[in-house]
Tab-separated table of C-alpha atoms in Angstrom:
chain	number	residue	atom	x	y	z
T	23	MET	CA	9.623	-2.127	19.877
T	24	GLU	CA	10.118	-3.597	16.434
T	25	ASP	CA	7.573	-6.159	15.267
T	26	SER	CA	10.332	-8.661	14.673
T	27	GLN	CA	11.365	-8.354	18.320
T	28	ILE	CA	7.804	-8.861	19.499
T	29	ILE	CA	7.408	-11.928	17.304
T	30	ALA	CA	10.679	-13.284	18.618
T	31	MET	CA	9.314	-12.893	22.137
T	32	TYR	CA	6.262	-14.935	21.165
T	33	PHE	CA	8.503	-17.647	19.831
T	34	ASP	CA	10.538	-17.530	23.044
T	35	ARG	CA	7.246	-17.883	24.952
T	36	ASP	CA	8.009	-14.609	26.685
T	37	GLU	CA	4.734	-13.264	28.055
T	38	GLY	CA	6.087	-9.771	27.676
T	39	ALA	CA	5.127	-10.165	24.025
T	40	ILE	CA	1.502	-9.691	24.929
T	41	GLN	CA	2.237	-6.515	26.836
T	42	ALA	CA	4.326	-5.254	23.934
T	43	CYS	CA	1.491	-6.010	21.530
T	44	ARG	CA	-0.967	-4.308	23.797
T	45	GLU	CA	1.141	-1.182	24.007
T	46	LYS	CA	1.723	-1.001	20.290
T	47	TYR	CA	-1.469	-2.322	18.738
T	48	GLU	CA	-4.300	-1.970	21.225
T	49	PRO	CA	-5.622	1.261	19.659
T	50	TYR	CA	-5.431	-0.303	16.208
T	51	CYS	CA	-7.275	-3.460	17.251
T	52	MET	CA	-9.747	-1.495	19.327
T	53	ALA	CA	-10.627	0.663	16.330
T	54	ILE	CA	-11.349	-2.437	14.265
T	55	ALA	CA	-13.508	-3.953	16.987
T	56	GLN	CA	-15.369	-0.717	17.602
T	57	ASN	CA	-16.235	-0.386	13.937
T	58	ILE	CA	-17.999	-3.735	14.146
T	59	LEU	CA	-19.458	-3.685	17.624
T	60	THR	CA	-21.478	-0.979	19.263
T	61	GLU	CA	-20.813	-2.044	22.818
T	62	GLN	CA	-17.510	-0.791	24.196
T	63	ARG	CA	-17.273	-3.747	26.534
T	64	ASP	CA	-17.706	-6.184	23.661
T	65	ALA	CA	-14.934	-4.439	21.734
T	66	GLU	CA	-12.618	-4.542	24.738
T	67	GLU	CA	-13.268	-8.236	25.257
T	68	CYS	CA	-12.517	-8.955	21.611
T	69	VAL	CA	-9.242	-7.108	21.839
T	70	ASN	CA	-8.327	-8.925	25.036
T	71	ASP	CA	-9.143	-12.223	23.339
T	72	THR	CA	-6.921	-11.146	20.455
T	73	TRP	CA	-3.838	-11.326	22.661
T	74	LEU	CA	-4.737	-14.826	23.809
T	75	ARG	CA	-5.351	-15.969	20.244
T	76	SER	CA	-2.090	-14.469	19.109
T	77	TRP	CA	-0.297	-16.296	21.945
T	78	ASN	CA	-1.795	-19.574	20.777
T	79	ALA	CA	-1.024	-18.905	17.121
T	80	MET	CA	2.608	-17.871	17.480
T	81	PRO	CA	4.404	-20.213	17.181
T	82	PRO	CA	4.043	-21.879	14.765
T	83	HIS	CA	2.629	-19.028	12.694
T	84	ARG	CA	5.091	-16.244	11.946
T	85	PRO	CA	3.168	-13.287	10.537
T	86	ALA	CA	4.683	-11.147	7.833
T	87	ARG	CA	2.806	-8.097	9.126
T	88	LEU	CA	2.072	-8.265	12.800
T	89	SER	CA	-0.456	-5.436	12.700
T	90	ALA	CA	-2.541	-7.066	9.988
T	91	PHE	CA	-2.264	-10.450	11.661
T	92	LEU	CA	-3.586	-9.077	14.932
T	93	GLY	CA	-6.193	-7.056	13.078
T	94	LYS	CA	-7.460	-10.197	11.376
T	95	ILE	CA	-7.871	-11.953	14.684
T	96	THR	CA	-9.730	-8.996	16.139
T	97	ARG	CA	-11.942	-8.680	13.091
T	98	ASN	CA	-12.858	-12.363	13.210
T	99	LEU	CA	-13.629	-12.257	16.891
T	100	ALA	CA	-15.668	-9.094	16.510
T	101	LEU	CA	-17.668	-10.464	13.588
T	102	ASN	CA	-18.417	-13.624	15.542
T	103	ARG	CA	-19.525	-11.574	18.487
T	104	TRP	CA	-21.568	-9.318	16.255
T	105	ARG	CA	-23.311	-12.378	14.856
T	106	SER	CA	-24.228	-13.659	18.273
T	107	ARG	CA	-25.405	-10.212	19.297
T	108	GLN	CA	-27.391	-9.924	16.096
T	109	ALA	CA	-29.089	-13.161	16.935
T	110	ALA	CA	-30.038	-11.590	20.210
T	111	ARG	CA	-31.106	-8.442	18.313
T	112	ARG	CA	-28.523	-6.325	19.992
T	113	GLY	CA	-26.283	-5.809	16.985
T	114	GLY	CA	-25.473	-2.650	15.147
T	115	GLY	CA	-22.358	-0.759	14.144
T	116	GLU	CA	-21.156	-0.601	10.562
T	117	VAL	CA	-21.686	-4.260	9.741
T	118	PRO	CA	-25.320	-4.102	8.582
T	119	LEU	CA	-24.548	-1.139	6.337
T	120	ALA	CA	-21.472	-2.781	4.872
T	121	LEU	CA	-23.438	-5.973	4.294
T	122	ALA	CA	-26.191	-4.098	2.543
T	123	GLU	CA	-23.651	-2.447	0.255
T	124	LEU	CA	-21.912	-5.724	-0.479
T	125	GLU	CA	-25.207	-7.175	-1.654
T	126	GLU	CA	-24.354	-5.402	-4.900
T	127	CYS	CA	-21.371	-7.706	-5.305
T	128	VAL	CA	-23.308	-10.910	-4.928
T	129	ALA	CA	-26.142	-12.287	-6.933
T	130	GLY	CA	-29.769	-12.222	-6.125
T	131	GLY	CA	-31.695	-15.393	-6.826
T	132	GLU	CA	-31.193	-18.668	-5.131
T	133	THR	CA	-27.560	-19.598	-5.462
T	134	PRO	CA	-26.830	-21.577	-2.309
T	135	GLU	CA	-24.356	-20.071	0.050
T	136	GLU	CA	-22.574	-23.373	0.259
T	137	GLN	CA	-21.349	-22.893	-3.279
T	138	MET	CA	-19.382	-19.864	-2.299
T	139	ASP	CA	-16.126	-21.236	-1.177
T	140	ALA	CA	-14.611	-18.736	1.208
T	141	LYS	CA	-11.078	-19.319	0.036
T	142	ALA	CA	-11.961	-18.887	-3.618
T	143	LEU	CA	-13.890	-15.768	-2.726
T	144	ALA	CA	-10.958	-14.324	-0.857
T	145	GLU	CA	-8.631	-15.140	-3.725
T	146	ALA	CA	-10.948	-13.544	-6.250
T	147	VAL	CA	-11.297	-10.412	-4.154
T	148	THR	CA	-7.540	-10.306	-3.673
T	149	ALA	CA	-6.918	-10.639	-7.396
T	150	TYR	CA	-9.417	-7.914	-8.109
T	151	LEU	CA	-7.874	-5.578	-5.554
T	152	ARG	CA	-4.365	-6.223	-6.816
T	153	GLY	CA	-5.490	-4.941	-10.191
T	154	GLN	CA	-6.596	-1.648	-8.683
T	155	SER	CA	-4.628	1.429	-7.788
T	156	ALA	CA	-3.283	1.723	-4.272
T	157	LEU	CA	-5.846	4.408	-3.516
T	158	LYS	CA	-8.768	2.290	-4.642
T	159	ARG	CA	-7.517	-0.678	-2.660
T	160	MET	CA	-7.147	1.566	0.321
T	161	VAL	CA	-10.703	2.847	0.053
T	162	PHE	CA	-12.217	-0.593	-0.471
T	163	ILE	CA	-10.342	-2.299	2.320
T	164	ARG	CA	-10.951	0.547	4.716
T	165	ARG	CA	-14.658	0.230	4.066
T	166	TYR	CA	-15.080	-3.537	3.953
T	167	TRP	CA	-12.211	-4.830	6.025
T	168	TYR	CA	-11.749	-2.129	8.623
T	169	LEU	CA	-15.446	-1.257	8.401
T	170	ASN	CA	-14.712	2.463	8.523
T	171	THR	CA	-17.612	4.714	7.628
T	172	VAL	CA	-17.613	6.655	4.372
T	173	PRO	CA	-17.199	10.026	6.128
T	174	VAL	CA	-14.248	8.681	8.076
T	175	ILE	CA	-12.609	7.329	4.933
T	176	ALA	CA	-13.224	10.581	3.124
T	177	ARG	CA	-11.599	12.501	5.931
T	178	GLN	CA	-8.681	10.127	6.259
T	179	LEU	CA	-7.939	10.148	2.560
T	180	ALA	CA	-8.687	13.795	1.870
T	181	MET	CA	-11.478	12.934	-0.545
T	182	SER	CA	-15.077	14.002	-0.774
T	183	GLU	CA	-17.689	11.608	0.571
T	184	GLY	CA	-19.291	11.574	-2.849
T	185	LYS	CA	-16.088	10.466	-4.427
T	186	VAL	CA	-15.604	7.703	-1.887
T	187	LYS	CA	-19.162	6.522	-2.435
T	188	SER	CA	-18.913	6.558	-6.210
T	189	MET	CA	-15.562	4.791	-6.094
T	190	LEU	CA	-16.979	2.095	-3.826
T	191	HIS	CA	-20.072	1.752	-5.953
T	192	ARG	CA	-18.034	1.260	-9.097
T	193	MET	CA	-15.734	-1.191	-7.387
T	194	ARG	CA	-18.637	-3.223	-6.079
T	195	LEU	CA	-20.074	-3.512	-9.557
T	196	GLU	CA	-16.708	-4.484	-10.990
T	197	LEU	CA	-16.211	-7.036	-8.260
T	198	ARG	CA	-19.635	-8.474	-8.876
T	199	GLU	CA	-18.760	-8.869	-12.528
T	200	LYS	CA	-15.493	-10.546	-11.654
T	201	LEU	CA	-17.085	-12.910	-9.180
T	202	GLY	CA	-19.687	-13.762	-11.801
T	203	GLU	CA	-17.008	-14.528	-14.353
T	204	GLU	CA	-15.360	-16.877	-11.914
T	205	GLY	CA	-18.574	-18.664	-11.096
T	206	LEU	CA	-18.639	-17.462	-7.541
T	207	LEU	CA	-22.117	-16.010	-7.753
N	12	MET	CA	-26.612	-14.068	3.662
N	13	LYS	CA	-24.165	-13.992	0.792
N	14	SER	CA	-22.813	-10.547	1.483
N	15	GLU	CA	-21.961	-11.720	4.969
N	16	LYS	CA	-20.012	-14.564	3.426
N	17	LEU	CA	-18.117	-12.039	1.358
N	18	LEU	CA	-17.445	-9.875	4.383
N	19	GLU	CA	-16.095	-12.916	6.192
N	20	ALA	CA	-14.059	-14.083	3.241
N	21	MET	CA	-12.325	-10.749	3.175
N	22	ASN	CA	-10.706	-11.702	6.429
N	23	ASP	CA	-8.414	-13.864	4.330
N	24	LEU	CA	-7.062	-10.948	2.342
N	25	PRO	CA	-3.267	-10.854	2.303
N	26	GLU	CA	-1.738	-9.088	5.233
N	27	GLU	CA	0.188	-6.689	3.049
N	28	LEU	CA	-3.028	-5.343	1.522
N	29	ILE	CA	-4.544	-4.892	4.947
N	30	ALA	CA	-1.440	-3.121	6.175
N	31	GLU	CA	-1.286	-1.001	3.030
N	32	ALA	CA	-4.833	0.201	3.575
N	33	ASN	CA	-3.907	1.398	7.016
N	34	THR	CA	-1.345	3.865	5.730
N	35	ARG	CA	-2.001	7.585	5.625
N	36	ARG	CA	-2.431	10.207	2.980
N	37	HIS	CA	-2.149	13.828	3.939
N	38	HIS	CA	-2.900	16.558	1.488
N	39	PRO	CA	-4.551	17.179	-1.862
N	40	VAL	CA	-2.664	16.199	-4.954
N	41	VAL	CA	-0.841	18.683	-7.103
N	42	ARG	CA	0.988	18.304	-10.338
N	43	ILE	CA	4.601	17.584	-10.898
N	44	ALA	CA	5.436	21.179	-11.610
N	45	ALA	CA	4.768	21.965	-7.997
N	46	VAL	CA	6.837	19.012	-6.940
N	47	ALA	CA	9.737	20.083	-9.056
N	48	ALA	CA	9.537	23.580	-7.674
N	49	CYS	CA	9.881	22.198	-4.193
N	50	PHE	CA	13.157	20.527	-4.843
N	51	VAL	CA	15.315	23.376	-5.971
N	52	VAL	CA	18.339	22.479	-3.941
N	53	LEU	CA	20.269	19.718	-5.564
N	54	LEU	CA	23.414	18.166	-4.252
N	55	VAL	CA	26.136	17.460	-6.712
N	56	GLY	CA	27.744	14.093	-6.993
N	57	MET	CA	25.077	12.049	-5.274
N	58	TYR	CA	25.574	9.128	-7.593
N	59	PRO	CA	28.668	7.644	-5.995
N	60	PHE	CA	27.244	8.385	-2.590
N	61	LEU	CA	24.066	6.514	-3.332
N	62	ARG	CA	25.992	3.686	-4.820
N	63	ALA	CA	27.915	3.491	-1.584
N	64	MET	CA	24.664	3.441	0.312
N	65	THR	CA	23.300	0.566	-1.664
N	66	GLU	CA	26.369	-1.368	-0.775
N	67	HIS	CA	26.262	-0.586	2.949
N	68	GLY	CA	22.707	-0.698	4.033
N	69	GLY	CA	19.143	-0.187	3.123
N	70	SER	CA	16.571	-2.726	2.253
N	71	ASP	CA	16.901	-6.435	2.425
N	72	ASP	CA	17.611	-7.039	-1.215
N	73	GLY	CA	20.585	-4.708	-1.145
N	74	CYS	CA	18.899	-2.093	-3.276
N	75	PHE	CA	17.649	1.081	-1.710
N	76	VAL	CA	14.518	0.855	-3.790
N	77	SER	CA	12.697	-2.279	-2.823
N	78	ASP	CA	9.008	-1.697	-2.506
N	79	ARG	CA	6.267	0.629	-3.618
N	80	ASP	CA	3.795	2.510	-1.603
N	81	VAL	CA	2.225	5.908	-1.803
N	82	LEU	CA	2.408	8.883	0.484
N	83	GLN	CA	1.343	12.468	0.119
N	84	LEU	CA	3.864	14.979	1.250
N	85	HIS	CA	4.309	18.615	0.659
N	86	GLY	CA	1.166	18.790	-1.417
N	87	ALA	CA	2.172	16.073	-3.822
N	88	LEU	CA	2.007	12.358	-4.176
N	89	TYR	CA	5.184	10.443	-3.656
N	90	GLU	CA	6.153	6.935	-4.267
N	91	ILE	CA	7.517	5.476	-1.095
N	92	VAL	CA	10.476	3.300	-1.605
N	93	GLY	CA	12.240	1.498	1.129
N	94	THR	CA	10.386	0.369	4.162
N	95	HIS	CA	7.120	0.632	6.030
N	96	TYR	CA	7.432	4.335	6.226
N	97	GLU	CA	4.697	5.302	8.554
N	98	THR	CA	5.831	3.197	11.453
N	99	ASP	CA	9.385	4.212	10.826
N	100	LEU	CA	8.607	7.897	10.582
N	101	GLU	CA	6.743	7.745	13.852
N	102	ARG	CA	9.374	5.669	15.556
N	103	LEU	CA	12.091	7.995	14.443
N	104	HIS	CA	10.021	11.081	15.191
N	105	LEU	CA	10.586	12.213	11.642
N	106	PRO	CA	8.151	14.771	10.310
N	107	ASP	CA	5.941	13.372	7.607
N	108	ALA	CA	5.516	16.762	5.995
N	109	ILE	CA	8.663	17.714	4.182
N	110	THR	CA	9.213	21.382	3.703
N	111	GLU	CA	11.572	23.159	1.402
N	112	GLU	CA	13.659	24.560	4.236
N	113	MET	CA	14.401	21.037	5.445
N	114	ILE	CA	16.178	20.170	2.267
N	115	GLY	CA	19.814	19.564	2.854
N	116	GLN	CA	19.455	20.187	6.579
N	117	ARG	CA	19.901	18.010	9.568
N	118	VAL	CA	16.415	17.488	10.868
N	119	ASP	CA	16.751	15.945	14.297
N	120	THR	CA	18.282	13.118	16.195
N	121	ALA	CA	16.658	9.719	16.081
N	122	PRO	CA	16.297	6.951	18.642
N	123	ASP	CA	18.453	3.946	17.807
N	124	TYR	CA	20.508	6.036	15.455
N	125	GLY	CA	23.334	8.464	15.755
N	126	ASP	CA	22.740	12.144	15.606
N	127	VAL	CA	23.377	12.422	11.896
N	128	TYR	CA	20.510	12.322	9.597
N	129	ALA	CA	19.256	14.649	7.010
N	130	TYR	CA	16.720	15.144	4.358
N	131	VAL	CA	18.365	15.712	1.044
N	132	PRO	CA	17.222	15.911	-2.514
N	133	LEU	CA	18.117	12.899	-4.513
N	134	GLU	CA	19.809	13.679	-7.736
N	135	GLY	CA	19.432	11.342	-10.626
N	136	ARG	CA	22.247	10.795	-12.995
N	137	SER	CA	20.611	13.214	-15.364
N	138	GLY	CA	20.233	15.660	-12.520
N	139	THR	CA	16.524	16.241	-12.814
N	140	ALA	CA	14.764	13.652	-10.721
N	141	PRO	CA	12.592	15.498	-8.204
N	142	ALA	CA	13.115	13.034	-5.448
N	143	ALA	CA	14.224	13.133	-1.881
N	144	LEU	CA	15.146	10.945	1.012
N	145	TYR	CA	15.688	10.889	4.684
N	146	LEU	CA	19.182	9.806	5.316
N	147	LEU	CA	20.195	8.327	8.612
N	148	HIS	CA	23.566	7.288	9.803
N	149	ARG	CA	23.216	4.457	12.194
N	150	THR	CA	25.870	4.522	14.863
N	151	ASP	CA	24.390	2.471	17.643
N	152	GLU	CA	26.281	-0.539	18.894
N	153	GLY	CA	26.548	-3.270	16.380
N	154	HIS	CA	25.517	-1.074	13.532
N	155	GLU	CA	28.234	1.494	13.464
N	156	GLY	CA	28.650	3.145	10.142
N	157	GLU	CA	25.550	1.664	8.599
N	158	TRP	CA	23.448	3.887	6.395
N	159	TRP	CA	19.723	3.628	6.532
N	160	TYR	CA	17.206	5.626	4.624
N	161	LEU	CA	13.628	6.390	3.749
N	162	ALA	CA	13.398	7.550	0.189
N	163	PHE	CA	10.676	9.383	-1.607
N	164	THR	CA	10.390	9.801	-5.317
N	165	GLY	CA	7.967	12.343	-6.599
N	166	PHE	CA	5.579	11.283	-9.277
N	167	VAL	CA	2.594	12.616	-11.089
N	168	ALA	CA	-0.792	11.364	-10.111
N	169	GLY	CA	-4.223	12.768	-9.949
N	170	ASP	CA	-7.825	11.772	-9.716
N	171	GLU	CA	-9.352	8.990	-11.729
N	172	SER	CA	-9.251	10.942	-14.952
N	173	GLY	CA	-5.754	12.269	-14.377
N	174	TYR	CA	-2.660	10.980	-16.060
N	175	ALA	CA	0.840	12.017	-16.940
N	176	GLU	CA	2.501	11.832	-20.299
N	177	ALA	CA	5.205	9.225	-20.455
N	178	GLU	CA	7.799	11.911	-21.054
N	179	THR	CA	6.891	13.524	-17.734
N	180	MET	CA	7.009	10.218	-15.956
N	181	PHE	CA	10.421	9.475	-17.349
N	182	GLN	CA	11.585	12.880	-16.184
N	183	VAL	CA	10.333	12.143	-12.694
N	184	TYR	CA	12.748	9.278	-12.606
N	185	GLY	CA	15.570	11.301	-14.071
N	186	ILE	CA	15.349	9.537	-17.394
N	187	GLN	CA	16.069	11.851	-20.289
N	188	SER	CA	16.917	9.215	-22.840
N	189	PRO	CA	17.151	5.434	-23.211
N	190	ALA	CA	20.748	5.713	-22.090
N	191	ASP	CA	19.509	6.453	-18.564
N	192	ILE	CA	17.663	3.135	-18.445
N	193	ALA	CA	19.761	0.244	-17.257
N	194	ALA	CA	17.223	-2.479	-17.911
N	195	VAL	CA	13.581	-3.296	-18.477
N	196	ARG	CA	12.955	-6.554	-16.666
N	197	ASP	CA	10.219	-8.908	-15.635
N	198	ARG	CA	9.383	-7.730	-12.154
N	199	HIS	CA	9.500	-11.176	-10.631
N	200	SER	CA	11.947	-13.241	-12.629
N	201	GLY	CA	14.355	-10.423	-13.406
N	202	GLU	CA	14.472	-11.557	-17.002
N	203	GLN	CA	15.276	-8.738	-19.413
N	204	LEU	CA	12.132	-8.117	-21.436
N	205	LEU	CA	13.179	-5.724	-24.143
N	206	SER	CA	15.762	-3.107	-24.910
N	207	PRO	CA	15.682	0.265	-23.145
N	208	GLU	CA	15.524	1.991	-26.539
N	209	ALA	CA	12.497	0.037	-27.711
N	210	PHE	CA	10.695	0.469	-24.419
N	211	TYR	CA	11.446	4.173	-24.121
N	212	ASP	CA	10.410	4.965	-27.686
N	213	THR	CA	7.243	2.877	-27.476
N	214	LEU	CA	6.081	4.512	-24.280
N	215	LEU	CA	6.861	8.015	-25.537
N	216	ALA	CA	4.799	7.429	-28.651
N	217	ALA	CA	1.867	5.851	-26.815
N	218	PRO	CA	-1.343	7.785	-26.147
N	219	SER	CA	-1.857	8.419	-22.430
N	220	PHE	CA	-5.011	7.825	-20.458
N	221	GLY	CA	-6.309	8.188	-16.956
N	222	TRP	CA	-8.088	5.412	-15.142
N	223	GLU	CA	-11.576	6.320	-16.296
N	224	ASP	CA	-10.626	6.585	-19.947
N	225	PHE	CA	-8.670	3.381	-19.724
N	226	HIS	CA	-11.689	1.542	-18.422
N	227	GLU	CA	-13.903	3.007	-21.082
N	228	GLN	CA	-11.494	1.860	-23.746
N	229	THR	CA	-11.117	-1.607	-22.350
N	230	SER	CA	-14.559	-2.291	-20.963
N	231	ALA	CA	-15.332	-4.657	-23.833
N	232	VAL	CA	-12.423	-6.894	-22.940
N	233	MET	CA	-13.724	-9.643	-20.715
N	234	ASN	CA	-10.579	-10.157	-18.720
N	235	ALA	CA	-8.445	-7.098	-19.253
N	236	SER	CA	-5.837	-8.141	-16.747
N	237	ALA	CA	-5.304	-11.663	-18.112
N	238	GLY	CA	-1.663	-12.496	-18.590
N	239	ALA	CA	-0.523	-9.251	-17.020
N	240	VAL	CA	3.231	-8.873	-16.872
N	241	GLY	CA	4.944	-6.943	-14.100
N	242	ILE	CA	7.690	-4.726	-15.466
N	243	ARG	CA	10.586	-3.369	-13.477
N	244	LEU	CA	12.391	-0.445	-15.001
N	245	GLU	CA	15.815	0.219	-13.556
N	246	THR	CA	17.859	3.323	-13.993
N	247	ASP	CA	21.573	2.854	-14.100
N	248	TRP	CA	21.960	4.827	-10.884
N	249	GLY	CA	19.862	2.414	-8.881
N	250	LEU	CA	16.282	3.665	-8.936
N	251	ARG	CA	13.520	1.259	-9.814
N	252	THR	CA	9.947	1.814	-10.819
N	253	TYR	CA	7.259	-0.705	-11.557
N	254	MET	CA	4.670	-0.991	-14.272
N	255	THR	CA	2.200	-3.560	-15.496
N	256	TYR	CA	1.666	-4.599	-19.082
N	257	TYR	CA	-1.774	-5.899	-20.011
N	258	PRO	CA	-1.385	-7.892	-23.225
N	259	GLU	CA	-5.125	-8.384	-23.690
N	260	THR	CA	-5.654	-4.678	-24.041
N	261	GLY	CA	-2.202	-3.518	-25.087
N	262	PHE	CA	-1.868	-1.076	-22.213
N	263	VAL	CA	0.972	-0.347	-19.846
N	264	LYS	CA	-0.014	0.941	-16.415
N	265	TRP	CA	2.558	3.157	-14.754
N	266	LEU	CA	1.366	4.331	-11.369
N	267	GLU	CA	-1.904	6.110	-12.134
N	268	SER	CA	-1.392	6.521	-15.874
N	269	TYR	CA	-2.133	4.143	-18.737
N	270	TYR	CA	-0.280	4.018	-22.034
N	271	GLN	CA	-1.726	2.355	-25.090
N	272	VAL	CA	1.323	0.619	-26.484
N	273	GLY	CA	-0.312	-2.196	-28.442
N	274	LYS	CA	1.788	-5.315	-28.655
N	275	LEU	CA	4.820	-4.741	-26.476
N	276	LEU	CA	6.221	-8.188	-25.743
């Protein structure tokens, strides 16, 4: 079913929209959740919650890309769950590794977190990514949005792991520089 | 933890970037010579046909070239023009690996469409553009007679140090001379930026660089992308390609290649 038809069903408050979303995007959302969470049950619950959240969000929101919209919801839910699991020392998955890598993009020292406005950060990252080639954007977002592992990205994009790593490393340094220029560090 | 903040902030990335990152690439990259060799069967007189297509279907803005994305097919990189190809290819059960024997042939039938669709080489006005498209004739109720298509235009790309000379890039788009260029416009406003002759000659004369060399050359510039101008080059037979001009560094970026043009605008 076309995304536009599914969205129309949401706007018509047709509960079949959720089933249509499940059929079309469950594997996609599940992959996102599983990259963040180690527990299968946690991932499944996040994906199930995604359908409820999407039902509550549409209307009024009308996503331009349904897949990305649903993926965002799943990612948010999974990160929240990961955080609570982490607090209970049951976390894992790709998040700690991705966080450790992203440390290169942010400053050491004592800049308070409060100064990092999330919206400005997202805009700066977006601007940086828009200045990159499609391939570089793809690699970066697969690693830090989808939380795919480097070997998986390398396989998906027909690149060597070394190349993926070096590309990510260079991009992290560039992003750090950009964030510094914009006073976000 | 600040990196966690960054990871969270990335949730607000635009949906199109997130969707773009979820597209597929298939095979290693090869050079344009291999691409050109693949498209040996050219149909004559495609120009009026394509013009008819642009008038009877295609993308929302009425032009069959509306967006840019990248796909690897048949051992080469292609610029995807048209729609969200991956979903469409899957939905239509179209093979995503185009082979030489498919050229000019009916490939299959497609759900929601009539039984006529084919993969054909796309001939530029100059007759040399190594490009191709899936062509579908939509005959289902309410859409009878509507043409719909997924188009692919071959282009040169490589790794981070790879680049293509401007002459090669022009050839990819079937541009042999400034006369093949209809307009050089601001990508967003549509305003004509400069004459086809000036643009063509400037790009041909410009030294070419790959990504790595470009960054070496421009690393001293604090904000190399400041004031960047999106350029839309249009051929007079309907094809569009997009570039970016960086005034701070005097470079034009065309897909994966960089051209040191100096002051262009």
